[in-house]
Amino acid sequence: MRILDLDLDFFLNKIVFWKKNNKRLNEKDYIPWKKDKLINFLENQCNLSKDNKIDGRIVKKHHEAFYFWNELINNNKLKTPFEVVHVDAHADLGMGDNSYDYIVGELLKIPPQKRNNPQYIDKYMNEGNYLAFAIANRWINKLSYITHPLGGNDILKEYLIDNEITNNIKLNNDEPVVEFEKIQGKDYIDNCKYFDYIVLSISPRYTPKRADKLIPVFKEYINEI
């Protein structure tokens, strides 16, 4: 099964890292795409159609995607492992926080079927590292990171085999390998031509208020569940 995992901050002219406050971005500096450009990307690069909406959810912060997937898995609507196509200005694999030490040092010592328990994830998981937690739960077998023209260099190399960004992800010797690839947004064309679910994160810390005008465009392709 396949999930299209979108973040509104991908669809801006510029991106921001290491943001400390929760204020929306400056609207003069951070400009969202034109609607026609967004429609072209969704239809001609992601193969979405307004006539065939895909079940999905719009979330405020991107780590809410983890809980959505967990909900689908528990309801036998999403089979693991699955593929994630992550269209985002950030890798969301964790960088500059203590999640790596926690995942490798503690979470992976817990039986896989128990790792999604809130007591093990809520303290450390956030919108910048939730994909690492999904991988630690053995949910994902393939991850494609579709990068912003100014992004793509925020991958924690410790997660990658031989610490090379072109290689696959393997959290430790006991965990399965996750196929990983990084593709520039302009070069991405989805050849499988289907997704089972879509997630769109608004990510207000990393987007200007005016970017919210694009949300109705996304909604034309999503059957919200």
mmCIF file of C-alpha atoms in Angstrom:
data_model
loop_
_atom_site.group_PDB
_atom_site.id
_atom_site.type_symbol
_atom_site.label_atom_id
_atom_site.label_comp_id
_atom_site.label_asym_id
_atom_site.label_seq_id
_atom_site.Cartn_x
_atom_site.Cartn_y
_atom_site.Cartn_z
ATOM 1 C CA MET A 1 0.000 0.000 0.000
ATOM 2 C CA ARG A 2 1.116 3.574 -0.688
ATOM 3 C CA ILE A 3 0.660 6.898 1.090
ATOM 4 C CA LEU A 4 1.161 10.373 -0.346
ATOM 5 C CA ASP A 5 2.425 12.484 2.554
ATOM 6 C CA LEU A 6 2.261 16.208 1.743
ATOM 7 C CA ASP A 7 3.366 19.269 3.678
ATOM 8 C CA LEU A 8 2.153 22.730 2.776
ATOM 9 C CA ASP A 9 5.647 24.136 3.378
ATOM 10 C CA PHE A 10 6.906 22.362 0.248
ATOM 11 C CA PHE A 11 4.716 24.636 -1.860
ATOM 12 C CA LEU A 12 6.538 27.879 -0.996
ATOM 13 C CA ASN A 13 9.303 29.830 -2.694
ATOM 14 C CA LYS A 14 11.538 29.551 0.387
ATOM 15 C CA ILE A 15 11.847 27.294 3.429
ATOM 16 C CA VAL A 16 12.921 27.797 7.025
ATOM 17 C CA PHE A 17 14.838 25.565 9.455
ATOM 18 C CA TRP A 18 15.364 25.734 13.216
ATOM 19 C CA LYS A 19 12.286 27.848 13.890
ATOM 20 C CA LYS A 20 11.804 28.477 17.610
ATOM 21 C CA ASN A 21 8.445 30.257 17.838
ATOM 22 C CA ASN A 22 4.954 29.287 16.691
ATOM 23 C CA LYS A 23 4.215 32.422 14.650
ATOM 24 C CA ARG A 24 3.260 32.117 10.993
ATOM 25 C CA LEU A 25 5.981 33.034 8.520
ATOM 26 C CA ASN A 26 6.352 36.519 7.073
ATOM 27 C CA GLU A 27 4.052 36.781 4.058
ATOM 28 C CA LYS A 28 6.364 39.149 2.191
ATOM 29 C CA ASP A 29 9.267 36.694 2.205
ATOM 30 C CA TYR A 30 7.479 33.344 1.992
ATOM 31 C CA ILE A 31 5.229 33.136 -1.033
ATOM 32 C CA PRO A 32 3.006 30.136 -1.833
ATOM 33 C CA TRP A 33 2.693 28.618 -5.265
ATOM 34 C CA LYS A 34 0.072 29.799 -7.706
ATOM 35 C CA LYS A 35 -2.967 27.533 -7.837
ATOM 36 C CA ASP A 36 -2.286 26.501 -11.447
ATOM 37 C CA LYS A 37 1.218 25.359 -10.532
ATOM 38 C CA LEU A 38 -0.128 23.323 -7.608
ATOM 39 C CA ILE A 39 -2.800 21.688 -9.758
ATOM 40 C CA ASN A 40 -0.181 20.785 -12.340
ATOM 41 C CA PHE A 41 1.990 19.152 -9.668
ATOM 42 C CA LEU A 42 -0.866 17.181 -8.129
ATOM 43 C CA GLU A 43 -2.310 15.985 -11.427
ATOM 44 C CA ASN A 44 0.702 15.583 -13.696
ATOM 45 C CA GLN A 45 3.390 14.605 -11.190
ATOM 46 C CA CYS A 46 1.379 12.836 -8.477
ATOM 47 C CA ASN A 47 -1.292 11.481 -10.848
ATOM 48 C CA LEU A 48 -4.193 12.693 -8.701
ATOM 49 C CA SER A 49 -7.649 13.312 -10.120
ATOM 50 C CA LYS A 50 -10.584 15.403 -8.938
ATOM 51 C CA ASP A 51 -12.864 12.701 -10.346
ATOM 52 C CA ASN A 52 -11.282 9.999 -8.198
ATOM 53 C CA LYS A 53 -10.661 11.434 -4.757
ATOM 54 C CA ILE A 54 -8.432 9.479 -2.408
ATOM 55 C CA ASP A 55 -9.229 8.897 1.245
ATOM 56 C CA GLY A 56 -7.098 11.021 3.505
ATOM 57 C CA ARG A 57 -6.785 13.522 6.288
ATOM 58 C CA ILE A 58 -5.712 17.136 6.664
ATOM 59 C CA VAL A 59 -3.738 17.676 9.872
ATOM 60 C CA LYS A 60 -2.372 20.731 11.606
ATOM 61 C CA LYS A 61 1.054 19.362 12.576
ATOM 62 C CA HIS A 62 2.741 16.697 10.529
ATOM 63 C CA HIS A 63 3.300 14.157 13.305
ATOM 64 C CA GLU A 64 -0.487 13.772 13.474
ATOM 65 C CA ALA A 65 0.028 11.646 10.363
ATOM 66 C CA PHE A 66 1.570 8.990 12.616
ATOM 67 C CA TYR A 67 -1.627 8.781 14.661
ATOM 68 C CA PHE A 68 -3.753 8.670 11.499
ATOM 69 C CA TRP A 69 -1.727 5.763 10.160
ATOM 70 C CA ASN A 70 -1.933 4.025 13.533
ATOM 71 C CA GLU A 71 -5.705 4.442 13.436
ATOM 72 C CA LEU A 72 -5.888 2.923 9.954
ATOM 73 C CA ILE A 73 -3.644 0.029 10.957
ATOM 74 C CA ASN A 74 -5.726 -0.727 14.051
ATOM 75 C CA ASN A 75 -8.880 -0.717 11.914
ATOM 76 C CA ASN A 76 -7.299 -3.101 9.373
ATOM 77 C CA LYS A 77 -7.482 -0.458 6.642
ATOM 78 C CA LEU A 78 -3.744 -0.053 6.211
ATOM 79 C CA LYS A 79 -1.422 -3.018 5.898
ATOM 80 C CA THR A 80 2.169 -2.820 7.013
ATOM 81 C CA PRO A 81 4.753 -2.360 5.764
ATOM 82 C CA PHE A 82 3.728 0.361 3.319
ATOM 83 C CA GLU A 83 5.383 2.928 1.068
ATOM 84 C CA VAL A 84 5.468 6.648 1.862
ATOM 85 C CA VAL A 85 6.050 9.374 -0.706
ATOM 86 C CA HIS A 86 7.031 12.344 1.453
ATOM 87 C CA VAL A 87 6.618 15.689 -0.338
ATOM 88 C CA ASP A 88 8.028 18.156 2.156
ATOM 89 C CA ALA A 89 10.491 20.976 2.732
ATOM 90 C CA HIS A 90 11.926 18.836 5.555
ATOM 91 C CA ALA A 91 12.899 15.173 5.838
ATOM 92 C CA ASP A 92 11.081 14.748 9.191
ATOM 93 C CA LEU A 93 13.518 12.030 10.234
ATOM 94 C CA GLY A 94 14.800 14.020 13.179
ATOM 95 C CA MET A 95 17.762 16.340 13.334
ATOM 96 C CA GLY A 96 19.108 18.365 16.186
ATOM 97 C CA ASP A 97 16.936 16.714 18.841
ATOM 98 C CA ASN A 98 17.304 13.732 21.166
ATOM 99 C CA SER A 99 14.993 11.416 19.239
ATOM 100 C CA TYR A 100 17.846 9.493 17.586
ATOM 101 C CA ASP A 101 19.369 8.505 20.930
ATOM 102 C CA TYR A 102 15.950 7.567 22.265
ATOM 103 C CA ILE A 103 14.931 5.480 19.245
ATOM 104 C CA VAL A 104 18.213 3.596 18.970
ATOM 105 C CA GLY A 105 18.915 3.390 22.686
ATOM 106 C CA GLU A 106 15.458 2.636 24.072
ATOM 107 C CA LEU A 107 12.565 2.286 21.625
ATOM 108 C CA LEU A 108 14.148 -0.455 19.531
ATOM 109 C CA LYS A 109 14.611 -2.579 22.660
ATOM 110 C CA ILE A 110 10.821 -2.762 23.037
ATOM 111 C CA PRO A 111 8.987 -5.529 21.095
ATOM 112 C CA PRO A 112 7.870 -4.091 17.707
ATOM 113 C CA GLN A 113 4.172 -4.698 18.340
ATOM 114 C CA LYS A 114 4.322 -2.436 21.429
ATOM 115 C CA ARG A 115 6.357 0.452 20.042
ATOM 116 C CA ASN A 116 3.296 2.450 18.964
ATOM 117 C CA ASN A 117 2.117 2.738 22.574
ATOM 118 C CA PRO A 118 1.761 6.445 23.443
ATOM 119 C CA GLN A 119 3.884 5.961 26.567
ATOM 120 C CA TYR A 120 6.844 5.180 24.312
ATOM 121 C CA ILE A 121 6.409 7.848 21.659
ATOM 122 C CA ASP A 122 4.534 10.907 22.900
ATOM 123 C CA LYS A 123 7.420 12.373 24.896
ATOM 124 C CA TYR A 124 9.895 12.380 22.008
ATOM 125 C CA MET A 125 7.918 12.375 18.756
ATOM 126 C CA ASN A 126 7.174 15.656 16.986
ATOM 127 C CA GLU A 127 6.513 17.061 13.531
ATOM 128 C CA GLY A 128 10.206 16.968 12.697
ATOM 129 C CA ASN A 129 10.916 13.306 13.487
ATOM 130 C CA TYR A 130 7.681 11.306 13.155
ATOM 131 C CA LEU A 131 8.905 9.384 10.096
ATOM 132 C CA ALA A 132 11.767 7.943 12.154
ATOM 133 C CA PHE A 133 9.192 6.700 14.671
ATOM 134 C CA ALA A 134 7.083 5.176 11.893
ATOM 135 C CA ILE A 135 10.175 3.368 10.621
ATOM 136 C CA ALA A 136 10.999 2.219 14.153
ATOM 137 C CA ASN A 137 7.502 0.711 14.291
ATOM 138 C CA ARG A 138 8.366 -1.251 11.119
ATOM 139 C CA TRP A 139 5.484 0.382 9.273
ATOM 140 C CA ILE A 140 7.457 1.665 6.274
ATOM 141 C CA ASN A 141 9.356 -0.435 3.741
ATOM 142 C CA LYS A 142 10.024 2.338 1.213
ATOM 143 C CA LEU A 143 10.439 6.078 1.718
ATOM 144 C CA SER A 144 10.756 8.581 -1.116
ATOM 145 C CA TYR A 145 11.737 12.091 -0.008
ATOM 146 C CA ILE A 146 10.572 14.624 -2.593
ATOM 147 C CA THR A 147 12.631 17.697 -1.865
ATOM 148 C CA HIS A 148 12.153 21.441 -2.144
ATOM 149 C CA PRO A 149 14.654 23.191 -4.486
ATOM 150 C CA LEU A 150 16.304 24.752 -1.422
ATOM 151 C CA GLY A 151 16.091 21.667 0.802
ATOM 152 C CA GLY A 152 16.989 18.007 0.951
ATOM 153 C CA ASN A 153 20.177 18.248 3.009
ATOM 154 C CA ASP A 154 18.569 17.624 6.395
ATOM 155 C CA ILE A 155 18.833 13.842 6.543
ATOM 156 C CA LEU A 156 20.377 12.376 9.686
ATOM 157 C CA LYS A 157 23.129 10.233 8.187
ATOM 158 C CA GLU A 158 23.317 7.981 11.252
ATOM 159 C CA TYR A 159 20.081 6.354 10.106
ATOM 160 C CA LEU A 160 21.492 5.493 6.698
ATOM 161 C CA ILE A 161 23.562 2.468 5.755
ATOM 162 C CA ASP A 162 27.243 3.514 5.699
ATOM 163 C CA ASN A 163 26.069 7.049 6.529
ATOM 164 C CA GLU A 164 25.541 7.793 2.833
ATOM 165 C CA ILE A 165 22.457 9.724 1.741
ATOM 166 C CA THR A 166 22.125 7.594 -1.381
ATOM 167 C CA ASN A 167 21.794 4.407 0.649
ATOM 168 C CA ASN A 168 18.871 2.833 2.444
ATOM 169 C CA ILE A 169 17.752 3.173 6.046
ATOM 170 C CA LYS A 170 18.560 0.563 8.671
ATOM 171 C CA LEU A 171 18.135 1.620 12.286
ATOM 172 C CA ASN A 172 20.248 -1.226 13.646
ATOM 173 C CA ASN A 173 21.300 -4.756 12.747
ATOM 174 C CA ASP A 174 18.038 -6.249 14.004
ATOM 175 C CA GLU A 175 15.717 -3.920 12.074
ATOM 176 C CA PRO A 176 14.569 -4.395 8.463
ATOM 177 C CA VAL A 177 16.049 -2.315 5.682
ATOM 178 C CA VAL A 178 13.869 0.532 4.412
ATOM 179 C CA GLU A 179 14.392 1.444 0.774
ATOM 180 C CA PHE A 180 15.160 5.157 0.600
ATOM 181 C CA GLU A 181 15.482 7.618 -2.252
ATOM 182 C CA LYS A 182 15.702 11.378 -2.493
ATOM 183 C CA ILE A 183 14.181 13.086 -5.543
ATOM 184 C CA GLN A 184 14.051 16.763 -6.384
ATOM 185 C CA GLY A 185 10.496 18.012 -6.683
ATOM 186 C CA LYS A 186 10.923 19.135 -10.292
ATOM 187 C CA ASP A 187 12.062 15.626 -11.263
ATOM 188 C CA TYR A 188 9.414 13.651 -9.418
ATOM 189 C CA ILE A 189 6.879 11.748 -11.509
ATOM 190 C CA ASP A 190 4.832 9.043 -9.811
ATOM 191 C CA ASN A 191 4.887 6.019 -12.071
ATOM 192 C CA CYS A 192 2.708 3.759 -9.914
ATOM 193 C CA LYS A 193 -0.321 5.980 -10.598
ATOM 194 C CA TYR A 194 -2.167 5.223 -7.384
ATOM 195 C CA PHE A 195 -2.151 6.042 -3.685
ATOM 196 C CA ASP A 196 -4.262 4.405 -1.002
ATOM 197 C CA TYR A 197 -4.264 7.423 1.320
ATOM 198 C CA ILE A 198 -3.216 11.073 1.405
ATOM 199 C CA VAL A 199 -2.082 13.236 4.300
ATOM 200 C CA LEU A 200 -1.748 17.010 4.067
ATOM 201 C CA SER A 201 -0.090 18.878 6.912
ATOM 202 C CA ILE A 202 -0.729 22.608 7.228
ATOM 203 C CA SER A 203 2.364 23.056 9.446
ATOM 204 C CA PRO A 204 1.527 26.610 10.609
ATOM 205 C CA ARG A 205 4.986 27.167 12.135
ATOM 206 C CA TYR A 206 6.550 26.745 8.701
ATOM 207 C CA THR A 207 3.995 28.435 6.438
ATOM 208 C CA PRO A 208 2.551 31.933 6.052
ATOM 209 C CA LYS A 209 -1.160 32.488 6.592
ATOM 210 C CA ARG A 210 -1.689 33.192 2.899
ATOM 211 C CA ALA A 211 -0.618 29.619 2.093
ATOM 212 C CA ASP A 212 -3.891 28.434 3.639
ATOM 213 C CA LYS A 213 -5.589 29.617 0.437
ATOM 214 C CA LEU A 214 -4.147 26.517 -1.231
ATOM 215 C CA ILE A 215 -5.912 24.119 1.140
ATOM 216 C CA PRO A 216 -9.210 24.147 -0.837
ATOM 217 C CA VAL A 217 -7.223 23.082 -3.911
ATOM 218 C CA PHE A 218 -5.876 20.030 -2.071
ATOM 219 C CA LYS A 219 -9.363 19.231 -0.810
ATOM 220 C CA GLU A 220 -10.554 18.709 -4.378
ATOM 221 C CA TYR A 221 -8.386 15.566 -4.475
ATOM 222 C CA ILE A 222 -8.980 14.269 -0.935
ATOM 223 C CA ASN A 223 -11.949 12.409 0.497
ATOM 224 C CA GLU A 224 -11.522 13.414 4.136
ATOM 225 C CA ILE A 225 -12.014 10.566 6.591
#
